[in-house]
mmCIF file of N, CA and C and ligand atoms in Angstrom:
data_model
loop_
_atom_site.group_PDB
_atom_site.id
_atom_site.type_symbol
_atom_site.label_atom_id
_atom_site.label_comp_id
_atom_site.label_asym_id
_atom_site.label_seq_id
_atom_site.Cartn_x
_atom_site.Cartn_y
_atom_site.Cartn_z
ATOM 1 N N MET V 259 88.199 63.805 113.713
ATOM 2 C CA MET V 259 88.039 63.816 112.254
ATOM 3 C C MET V 259 88.943 62.745 111.634
ATOM 4 N N THR V 260 88.354 61.791 110.943
ATOM 5 C CA THR V 260 89.152 60.760 110.275
ATOM 6 C C THR V 260 88.696 60.600 108.830
ATOM 7 N N ASN V 261 88.238 61.699 108.206
ATOM 8 C CA ASN V 261 87.782 61.616 106.822
ATOM 9 C C ASN V 261 88.936 61.297 105.895
ATOM 10 N N GLU V 262 88.592 60.567 104.845
ATOM 11 C CA GLU V 262 89.611 60.264 103.841
ATOM 12 C C GLU V 262 90.056 61.558 103.170
ATOM 13 N N THR V 263 91.335 61.640 102.870
ATOM 14 C CA THR V 263 91.865 62.811 102.171
ATOM 15 C C THR V 263 92.452 62.363 100.835
ATOM 16 N N ILE V 264 92.882 63.356 100.078
ATOM 17 C CA ILE V 264 93.502 63.070 98.782
ATOM 18 C C ILE V 264 94.759 62.221 98.944
ATOM 19 N N PHE V 265 95.374 62.300 100.113
ATOM 20 C CA PHE V 265 96.597 61.513 100.309
ATOM 21 C C PHE V 265 96.286 60.011 100.423
ATOM 22 N N ASP V 266 95.105 59.665 100.935
ATOM 23 C CA ASP V 266 94.716 58.246 100.940
ATOM 24 C C ASP V 266 94.616 57.723 99.515
ATOM 25 N N LYS V 267 94.139 58.568 98.611
ATOM 26 C CA LYS V 267 94.013 58.156 97.207
ATOM 27 C C LYS V 267 95.383 57.993 96.561
ATOM 28 N N ILE V 268 96.346 58.784 97.014
ATOM 29 C CA ILE V 268 97.719 58.617 96.503
ATOM 30 C C ILE V 268 98.311 57.320 97.069
ATOM 31 N N ILE V 269 98.052 57.057 98.348
ATOM 32 C CA ILE V 269 98.572 55.820 98.961
ATOM 33 C C ILE V 269 98.021 54.586 98.251
ATOM 34 N N ASP V 270 96.712 54.613 97.942
ATOM 35 C CA ASP V 270 96.135 53.402 97.319
ATOM 36 C C ASP V 270 96.159 53.460 95.790
ATOM 37 N N ARG V 271 96.861 54.481 95.267
ATOM 38 C CA ARG V 271 97.101 54.616 93.814
ATOM 39 C C ARG V 271 95.818 54.891 93.019
ATOM 40 N N THR V 272 94.792 55.424 93.686
ATOM 41 C CA THR V 272 93.586 55.828 92.960
ATOM 42 C C THR V 272 93.863 57.057 92.110
ATOM 43 N N ILE V 273 94.726 57.946 92.615
ATOM 44 C CA ILE V 273 95.179 59.073 91.797
ATOM 45 C C ILE V 273 96.706 59.014 91.722
ATOM 46 N N PRO V 274 97.246 59.532 90.614
ATOM 47 C CA PRO V 274 98.697 59.418 90.425
ATOM 48 C C PRO V 274 99.480 60.434 91.248
ATOM 49 N N ALA V 275 100.713 60.108 91.505
ATOM 50 C CA ALA V 275 101.651 61.039 92.138
ATOM 51 C C ALA V 275 103.040 60.640 91.674
ATOM 52 N N ASP V 276 103.936 61.597 91.762
ATOM 53 C CA ASP V 276 105.318 61.337 91.381
ATOM 54 C C ASP V 276 106.043 60.827 92.628
ATOM 55 N N ILE V 277 106.030 59.527 92.809
ATOM 56 C CA ILE V 277 106.502 58.913 94.054
ATOM 57 C C ILE V 277 108.025 58.783 94.047
ATOM 58 N N LEU V 278 108.629 59.240 95.130
ATOM 59 C CA LEU V 278 110.087 59.229 95.267
ATOM 60 C C LEU V 278 110.577 58.104 96.159
ATOM 61 N N TYR V 279 109.735 57.687 97.095
ATOM 62 C CA TYR V 279 110.186 56.720 98.103
ATOM 63 C C TYR V 279 108.956 56.080 98.735
ATOM 64 N N GLU V 280 109.098 54.790 99.048
ATOM 65 C CA GLU V 280 108.021 54.105 99.756
ATOM 66 C C GLU V 280 108.622 52.986 100.590
ATOM 67 N N ASP V 281 108.111 52.819 101.787
ATOM 68 C CA ASP V 281 108.407 51.607 102.553
ATOM 69 C C ASP V 281 107.115 51.180 103.238
ATOM 70 N N ASP V 282 107.218 50.301 104.218
ATOM 71 C CA ASP V 282 105.988 49.779 104.839
ATOM 72 C C ASP V 282 105.214 50.847 105.598
ATOM 73 N N TYR V 283 105.879 51.939 105.949
ATOM 74 C CA TYR V 283 105.279 52.910 106.868
ATOM 75 C C TYR V 283 104.973 54.267 106.252
ATOM 76 N N VAL V 284 105.782 54.676 105.280
ATOM 77 C CA VAL V 284 105.672 56.042 104.749
ATOM 78 C C VAL V 284 105.733 56.035 103.227
ATOM 79 N N LEU V 285 105.262 57.156 102.676
ATOM 80 C CA LEU V 285 105.300 57.375 101.233
ATOM 81 C C LEU V 285 105.777 58.805 101.011
ATOM 82 N N ALA V 286 106.629 59.006 100.015
ATOM 83 C CA ALA V 286 107.101 60.363 99.680
ATOM 84 C C ALA V 286 106.833 60.614 98.203
ATOM 85 N N PHE V 287 106.305 61.799 97.914
ATOM 86 C CA PHE V 287 105.972 62.146 96.527
ATOM 87 C C PHE V 287 106.133 63.642 96.341
ATOM 88 N N LYS V 288 106.351 64.042 95.074
ATOM 89 C CA LYS V 288 106.568 65.455 94.785
ATOM 90 C C LYS V 288 105.304 66.261 95.047
ATOM 91 N N ASP V 289 105.474 67.455 95.610
ATOM 92 C CA ASP V 289 104.340 68.352 95.819
ATOM 93 C C ASP V 289 103.862 68.866 94.463
ATOM 94 N N ILE V 290 102.559 68.881 94.280
ATOM 95 C CA ILE V 290 101.976 69.276 93.007
ATOM 96 C C ILE V 290 102.134 70.785 92.753
ATOM 97 N N ASN V 291 102.391 71.547 93.792
ATOM 98 C CA ASN V 291 102.529 73.006 93.691
ATOM 99 C C ASN V 291 103.825 73.422 94.392
ATOM 100 N N PRO V 292 104.963 73.109 93.767
ATOM 101 C CA PRO V 292 106.242 73.258 94.482
ATOM 102 C C PRO V 292 106.561 74.690 94.855
ATOM 103 N N GLN V 293 107.091 74.844 96.064
ATOM 104 C CA GLN V 293 107.467 76.156 96.608
ATOM 105 C C GLN V 293 108.978 76.334 96.660
ATOM 106 N N ALA V 294 109.711 75.400 96.070
ATOM 107 C CA ALA V 294 111.176 75.447 96.005
ATOM 108 C C ALA V 294 111.574 74.543 94.847
ATOM 109 N N PRO V 295 112.813 74.656 94.367
ATOM 110 C CA PRO V 295 113.224 73.796 93.254
ATOM 111 C C PRO V 295 113.000 72.306 93.540
ATOM 112 N N ILE V 296 113.197 71.902 94.789
ATOM 113 C CA ILE V 296 112.849 70.545 95.225
ATOM 114 C C ILE V 296 111.819 70.691 96.337
ATOM 115 N N HIS V 297 110.681 70.062 96.166
ATOM 116 C CA HIS V 297 109.620 70.132 97.182
ATOM 117 C C HIS V 297 108.823 68.836 97.104
ATOM 118 N N PHE V 298 108.975 68.045 98.145
ATOM 119 C CA PHE V 298 108.165 66.818 98.205
ATOM 120 C C PHE V 298 107.577 66.666 99.599
ATOM 121 N N LEU V 299 106.637 65.756 99.700
ATOM 122 C CA LEU V 299 105.921 65.500 100.953
ATOM 123 C C LEU V 299 106.224 64.087 101.402
ATOM 124 N N VAL V 300 106.392 63.911 102.690
ATOM 125 C CA VAL V 300 106.525 62.567 103.268
ATOM 126 C C VAL V 300 105.345 62.368 104.208
ATOM 127 N N ILE V 301 104.595 61.304 103.967
ATOM 128 C CA ILE V 301 103.368 61.063 104.745
ATOM 129 C C ILE V 301 103.397 59.664 105.363
ATOM 130 N N PRO V 302 102.749 59.506 106.519
ATOM 131 C CA PRO V 302 102.565 58.155 107.049
ATOM 132 C C PRO V 302 101.469 57.457 106.252
ATOM 133 N N LYS V 303 101.567 56.142 106.150
ATOM 134 C CA LYS V 303 100.548 55.407 105.387
ATOM 135 C C LYS V 303 99.236 55.277 106.155
ATOM 136 N N ILE V 304 99.256 55.555 107.441
ATOM 137 C CA ILE V 304 97.982 55.649 108.163
ATOM 138 C C ILE V 304 97.743 57.117 108.494
ATOM 139 N N GLN V 305 96.464 57.478 108.571
ATOM 140 C CA GLN V 305 96.135 58.885 108.777
ATOM 141 C C GLN V 305 96.374 59.306 110.226
ATOM 142 N N ILE V 306 97.166 60.345 110.373
ATOM 143 C CA ILE V 306 97.235 61.120 111.613
ATOM 144 C C ILE V 306 96.759 62.493 111.167
ATOM 145 N N VAL V 307 95.731 63.031 111.771
ATOM 146 C CA VAL V 307 95.024 64.167 111.179
ATOM 147 C C VAL V 307 95.843 65.446 111.226
ATOM 148 N N THR V 308 96.337 65.794 112.392
ATOM 149 C CA THR V 308 97.168 66.998 112.513
ATOM 150 C C THR V 308 98.335 66.708 113.458
ATOM 151 N N ALA V 309 99.251 67.662 113.532
ATOM 152 C CA ALA V 309 100.372 67.520 114.473
ATOM 153 C C ALA V 309 99.866 67.401 115.907
ATOM 154 N N ASN V 310 98.685 67.911 116.174
ATOM 155 C CA ASN V 310 98.117 67.788 117.526
ATOM 156 C C ASN V 310 97.796 66.343 117.890
ATOM 157 N N ASP V 311 97.740 65.467 116.888
ATOM 158 C CA ASP V 311 97.425 64.058 117.128
ATOM 159 C C ASP V 311 98.682 63.194 117.257
ATOM 160 N N ILE V 312 99.851 63.823 117.236
ATOM 161 C CA ILE V 312 101.090 63.080 117.475
ATOM 162 C C ILE V 312 101.182 62.794 118.975
ATOM 163 N N ASN V 313 101.459 61.537 119.296
ATOM 164 C CA ASN V 313 101.470 61.147 120.708
ATOM 165 C C ASN V 313 102.496 60.041 120.931
ATOM 166 N N ASP V 314 102.556 59.541 122.151
ATOM 167 C CA ASP V 314 103.552 58.519 122.482
ATOM 168 C C ASP V 314 103.356 57.254 121.649
ATOM 169 N N GLN V 315 102.103 56.985 121.262
ATOM 170 C CA GLN V 315 101.827 55.748 120.517
ATOM 171 C C GLN V 315 102.304 55.826 119.065
ATOM 172 N N ASN V 316 102.225 57.003 118.457
ATOM 173 C CA ASN V 316 102.605 57.082 117.036
ATOM 174 C C ASN V 316 103.932 57.827 116.815
ATOM 175 N N ALA V 317 104.637 58.126 117.904
ATOM 176 C CA ALA V 317 105.868 58.914 117.788
ATOM 177 C C ALA V 317 106.915 58.217 116.915
ATOM 178 N N GLU V 318 106.985 56.900 117.004
ATOM 179 C CA GLU V 318 107.987 56.187 116.205
ATOM 180 C C GLU V 318 107.665 56.316 114.716
ATOM 181 N N LEU V 319 106.390 56.220 114.392
ATOM 182 C CA LEU V 319 105.972 56.390 112.994
ATOM 183 C C LEU V 319 106.294 57.801 112.506
ATOM 184 N N VAL V 320 106.022 58.795 113.323
ATOM 185 C CA VAL V 320 106.321 60.173 112.928
ATOM 186 C C VAL V 320 107.823 60.358 112.723
ATOM 187 N N GLY V 321 108.615 59.711 113.565
ATOM 188 C CA GLY V 321 110.064 59.766 113.388
ATOM 189 C C GLY V 321 110.492 59.201 112.046
ATOM 190 N N LYS V 322 109.739 58.216 111.549
ATOM 191 C CA LYS V 322 110.075 57.612 110.262
ATOM 192 C C LYS V 322 109.898 58.599 109.108
ATOM 193 N N LEU V 323 109.080 59.631 109.278
ATOM 194 C CA LEU V 323 108.966 60.665 108.240
ATOM 195 C C LEU V 323 110.319 61.349 108.067
ATOM 196 N N TYR V 324 110.960 61.643 109.189
ATOM 197 C CA TYR V 324 112.273 62.306 109.136
ATOM 198 C C TYR V 324 113.357 61.354 108.632
ATOM 199 N N VAL V 325 113.253 60.090 109.010
ATOM 200 C CA VAL V 325 114.223 59.108 108.506
ATOM 201 C C VAL V 325 114.134 59.040 106.985
ATOM 202 N N ALA V 326 112.913 58.994 106.463
ATOM 203 C CA ALA V 326 112.736 58.936 105.006
ATOM 204 C C ALA V 326 113.247 60.209 104.355
ATOM 205 N N ALA V 327 112.960 61.370 104.946
ATOM 206 C CA ALA V 327 113.431 62.644 104.384
ATOM 207 C C ALA V 327 114.948 62.647 104.273
ATOM 208 N N ALA V 328 115.627 62.184 105.315
ATOM 209 C CA ALA V 328 117.097 62.168 105.296
ATOM 210 C C ALA V 328 117.629 61.189 104.251
ATOM 211 N N LYS V 329 116.977 60.027 104.131
ATOM 212 C CA LYS V 329 117.385 59.050 103.110
ATOM 213 C C LYS V 329 117.250 59.639 101.717
ATOM 214 N N ILE V 330 116.119 60.268 101.458
ATOM 215 C CA ILE V 330 115.861 60.837 100.126
ATOM 216 C C ILE V 330 116.838 61.979 99.852
ATOM 217 N N ALA V 331 117.090 62.799 100.865
ATOM 218 C CA ALA V 331 118.030 63.916 100.696
ATOM 219 C C ALA V 331 119.400 63.399 100.273
ATOM 220 N N LYS V 332 119.832 62.310 100.891
ATOM 221 C CA LYS V 332 121.134 61.727 100.512
ATOM 222 C C LYS V 332 121.072 61.142 99.110
ATOM 223 N N GLN V 333 119.986 60.402 98.820
ATOM 224 C CA GLN V 333 119.858 59.785 97.490
ATOM 225 C C GLN V 333 119.802 60.836 96.392
ATOM 226 N N MET V 334 119.091 61.938 96.660
ATOM 227 C CA MET V 334 118.930 62.978 95.625
ATOM 228 C C MET V 334 120.109 63.954 95.604
ATOM 229 N N GLY V 335 120.995 63.859 96.616
ATOM 230 C CA GLY V 335 122.231 64.619 96.576
ATOM 231 C C GLY V 335 122.165 66.033 97.131
ATOM 232 N N PHE V 336 121.122 66.362 97.891
ATOM 233 C CA PHE V 336 121.058 67.710 98.455
ATOM 234 C C PHE V 336 121.227 67.720 99.980
ATOM 235 N N ALA V 337 121.565 66.583 100.562
ATOM 236 C CA ALA V 337 121.674 66.501 102.029
ATOM 237 C C ALA V 337 122.719 67.472 102.564
ATOM 238 N N ASP V 338 123.865 67.520 101.925
ATOM 239 C CA ASP V 338 124.940 68.366 102.448
ATOM 240 C C ASP V 338 124.659 69.849 102.208
ATOM 241 N N ASP V 339 124.037 70.196 101.084
ATOM 242 C CA ASP V 339 123.676 71.603 100.852
ATOM 243 C C ASP V 339 122.632 72.054 101.865
ATOM 244 N N GLY V 340 121.702 71.169 102.183
ATOM 245 C CA GLY V 340 120.705 71.467 103.208
ATOM 246 C C GLY V 340 119.296 71.521 102.676
ATOM 247 N N TYR V 341 118.376 71.548 103.607
ATOM 248 C CA TYR V 341 116.957 71.515 103.254
ATOM 249 C C TYR V 341 116.139 71.920 104.463
ATOM 250 N N ARG V 342 114.854 72.095 104.246
ATOM 251 C CA ARG V 342 113.944 72.463 105.328
ATOM 252 C C ARG V 342 112.816 71.457 105.403
ATOM 253 N N CYS V 343 112.489 71.021 106.615
ATOM 254 C CA CYS V 343 111.324 70.168 106.858
ATOM 255 C C CYS V 343 110.292 70.990 107.626
ATOM 256 N N VAL V 344 109.068 70.990 107.129
ATOM 257 C CA VAL V 344 107.999 71.781 107.744
ATOM 258 C C VAL V 344 106.743 70.924 107.857
ATOM 259 N N MET V 345 106.077 71.005 109.007
ATOM 260 C CA MET V 345 104.754 70.392 109.136
ATOM 261 C C MET V 345 103.781 71.464 109.578
ATOM 262 N N ASN V 346 102.849 71.816 108.717
ATOM 263 C CA ASN V 346 101.855 72.832 109.039
ATOM 264 C C ASN V 346 100.735 72.220 109.871
ATOM 265 N N CYS V 347 100.232 72.983 110.834
ATOM 266 C CA CYS V 347 99.172 72.468 111.712
ATOM 267 C C CYS V 347 97.983 73.417 111.752
ATOM 268 N N ASN V 348 96.849 72.895 111.324
ATOM 269 C CA ASN V 348 95.570 73.617 111.403
ATOM 270 C C ASN V 348 95.603 74.949 110.656
ATOM 271 N N ASN V 349 94.603 75.753 110.870
ATOM 272 C CA ASN V 349 94.384 76.940 110.035
ATOM 273 C C ASN V 349 95.536 77.934 110.057
ATOM 274 N N ASP V 350 95.953 78.324 111.244
ATOM 275 C CA ASP V 350 97.009 79.329 111.312
ATOM 276 C C ASP V 350 98.341 78.794 110.795
ATOM 277 N N GLY V 351 98.521 77.502 110.861
ATOM 278 C CA GLY V 351 99.739 76.897 110.326
ATOM 279 C C GLY V 351 99.712 76.732 108.821
ATOM 280 N N GLY V 352 98.527 76.915 108.221
ATOM 281 C CA GLY V 352 98.415 76.787 106.768
ATOM 282 C C GLY V 352 98.129 75.374 106.293
ATOM 283 N N GLN V 353 97.650 74.510 107.203
ATOM 284 C CA GLN V 353 97.364 73.133 106.802
ATOM 285 C C GLN V 353 96.117 73.078 105.932
ATOM 286 N N THR V 354 96.222 72.395 104.800
ATOM 287 C CA THR V 354 95.066 72.244 103.901
ATOM 288 C C THR V 354 94.670 70.786 103.713
ATOM 289 N N VAL V 355 95.586 69.863 103.945
ATOM 290 C CA VAL V 355 95.263 68.435 103.841
ATOM 291 C C VAL V 355 95.423 67.835 105.232
ATOM 292 N N TYR V 356 94.324 67.245 105.724
ATOM 293 C CA TYR V 356 94.285 66.801 107.125
ATOM 294 C C TYR V 356 94.711 65.339 107.262
ATOM 295 N N HIS V 357 95.951 65.134 106.882
ATOM 296 C CA HIS V 357 96.694 63.870 107.019
ATOM 297 C C HIS V 357 98.135 64.364 107.108
ATOM 298 N N ILE V 358 98.748 64.235 108.274
ATOM 299 C CA ILE V 358 100.031 64.936 108.467
ATOM 300 C C ILE V 358 101.020 64.615 107.359
ATOM 301 N N HIS V 359 101.825 65.610 107.054
ATOM 302 C CA HIS V 359 102.832 65.463 106.005
ATOM 303 C C HIS V 359 103.991 66.385 106.313
ATOM 304 N N LEU V 360 105.178 65.855 106.060
ATOM 305 C CA LEU V 360 106.385 66.643 106.199
ATOM 306 C C LEU V 360 106.692 67.230 104.828
ATOM 307 N N HIS V 361 106.669 68.571 104.737
ATOM 308 C CA HIS V 361 107.151 69.220 103.520
ATOM 309 C C HIS V 361 108.680 69.188 103.567
ATOM 310 N N VAL V 362 109.308 68.766 102.505
ATOM 311 C CA VAL V 362 110.771 68.841 102.404
ATOM 312 C C VAL V 362 111.086 69.767 101.238
ATOM 313 N N LEU V 363 111.757 70.884 101.565
ATOM 314 C CA LEU V 363 112.054 71.926 100.577
ATOM 315 C C LEU V 363 113.563 72.058 100.455
ATOM 316 N N ALA V 364 114.039 72.179 99.226
ATOM 317 C CA ALA V 364 115.483 72.229 99.008
ATOM 318 C C ALA V 364 115.755 72.786 97.619
ATOM 319 N N GLY V 365 117.062 72.895 97.334
ATOM 320 C CA GLY V 365 117.462 73.275 95.979
ATOM 321 C C GLY V 365 117.902 74.707 95.839
ATOM 322 N N LYS V 366 117.804 75.482 96.930
ATOM 323 C CA LYS V 366 118.298 76.862 96.942
ATOM 324 C C LYS V 366 118.340 77.314 98.403
ATOM 325 N N PRO V 367 119.096 78.388 98.695
ATOM 326 C CA PRO V 367 119.016 78.928 100.060
ATOM 327 C C PRO V 367 117.593 79.428 100.309
ATOM 328 N N LEU V 368 116.972 78.968 101.370
ATOM 329 C CA LEU V 368 115.534 79.191 101.536
ATOM 330 C C LEU V 368 115.185 80.466 102.295
ATOM 331 N N GLY V 369 116.124 81.022 103.019
ATOM 332 C CA GLY V 369 115.814 82.246 103.749
ATOM 333 C C GLY V 369 115.028 81.966 105.019
ATOM 334 N N TRP V 370 115.113 82.907 105.924
ATOM 335 C CA TRP V 370 114.407 82.787 107.205
ATOM 336 C C TRP V 370 114.175 84.180 107.748
ATOM 337 N N PRO V 371 113.029 84.553 108.271
ATOM 338 C CA PRO V 371 111.877 83.695 108.526
ATOM 339 C C PRO V 371 111.107 83.405 107.238
ATOM 340 N N PRO V 372 110.233 82.398 107.276
ATOM 341 C CA PRO V 372 109.537 81.973 106.070
ATOM 342 C C PRO V 372 108.332 82.820 105.702
ATOM 343 N N TYR V 373 107.922 83.767 106.551
ATOM 344 C CA TYR V 373 106.740 84.575 106.278
ATOM 345 C C TYR V 373 107.157 86.006 105.976
ATOM 346 N N GLN V 374 106.294 86.725 105.261
ATOM 347 C CA GLN V 374 106.604 88.079 104.817
ATOM 348 C C GLN V 374 105.937 89.144 105.679
ATOM 349 N N GLU V 375 104.819 88.771 106.294
ATOM 350 C CA GLU V 375 103.998 89.778 106.980
ATOM 351 C C GLU V 375 104.689 90.334 108.220
ATOM 352 N N THR V 376 104.261 91.516 108.614
ATOM 353 C CA THR V 376 104.661 92.064 109.901
ATOM 354 C C THR V 376 104.058 91.175 110.983
ATOM 355 N N LEU V 377 104.829 90.925 112.012
ATOM 356 C CA LEU V 377 104.312 90.074 113.090
ATOM 357 C C LEU V 377 103.064 90.700 113.698
ATOM 358 N N LYS V 378 102.065 89.884 113.928
ATOM 359 C CA LYS V 378 100.885 90.375 114.625
ATOM 360 C C LYS V 378 100.473 89.328 115.635
ATOM 361 N N THR V 379 99.767 89.786 116.650
ATOM 362 C CA THR V 379 99.307 88.844 117.672
ATOM 363 C C THR V 379 97.807 88.692 117.535
ATOM 364 N N HIS V 380 97.290 87.637 118.119
ATOM 365 C CA HIS V 380 95.847 87.399 118.056
ATOM 366 C C HIS V 380 95.104 88.415 118.887
HETATM 367 P P1 AMP H 1643 99.507 71.823 103.652
HETATM 368 O O1 AMP H 1643 98.976 73.130 103.129
HETATM 369 O O2 AMP H 1643 100.657 71.958 104.591
HETATM 370 O O3 AMP H 1643 98.397 70.958 104.183
HETATM 371 O O4 AMP H 1643 100.140 71.082 102.394
HETATM 372 C C1 AMP H 1643 99.391 70.335 101.490
HETATM 373 C C2 AMP H 1643 100.250 70.193 100.284
HETATM 374 O O5 AMP H 1643 99.731 69.149 99.489
HETATM 375 C C3 AMP H 1643 100.317 71.433 99.401
HETATM 376 O O6 AMP H 1643 101.670 71.887 99.312
HETATM 377 C C4 AMP H 1643 99.762 70.957 98.075
HETATM 378 O O7 AMP H 1643 100.410 71.540 96.967
HETATM 379 C C5 AMP H 1643 99.988 69.472 98.163
HETATM 380 N N1 AMP H 1643 99.099 68.646 97.349
HETATM 381 C C6 AMP H 1643 97.750 68.712 97.317
HETATM 382 N N2 AMP H 1643 97.272 67.784 96.472
HETATM 383 C C7 AMP H 1643 98.346 67.125 95.962
HETATM 384 C C8 AMP H 1643 98.512 66.065 95.035
HETATM 385 N N3 AMP H 1643 97.447 65.478 94.440
HETATM 386 N N4 AMP H 1643 99.755 65.654 94.743
HETATM 387 C C9 AMP H 1643 100.814 66.242 95.329
HETATM 388 N N5 AMP H 1643 100.730 67.228 96.223
HETATM 389 C C10 AMP H 1643 99.505 67.678 96.530
#
């Protein structure tokens, strides 16, 4: 699956986003439906559909998502307080946009585990 997603439109500026950071490889912008006081997404500028598509060839690019997250955390001043990076994968992971993205959540103690339900198995 290599269909265009809404994130391609953000990359090419067809639709607006509140962009926090950009370099040749990645783009970071605020999540439109924030789940924490600070919640933004870091995406690669080329589409990798899901975490299952991360491989030896694109591993360096995926690493750049974390590099950008750490840079932004320092710039925005929440690096020392802490934050959470999450990448959801496919249906059970809660993925809704099929272009990998690192959720970066911060701004309060986030708690763990992140789910409320009683554990169940398939
Ligand atoms: P996921 O469910 O892990 O695939 O995350 C997709 C995220 O993209 C959700 O947190 C959405 O709120 C966010 N999102 C969807 N459309 C936009 C948009 N146009 N601008 C910013 N964030 C968006």
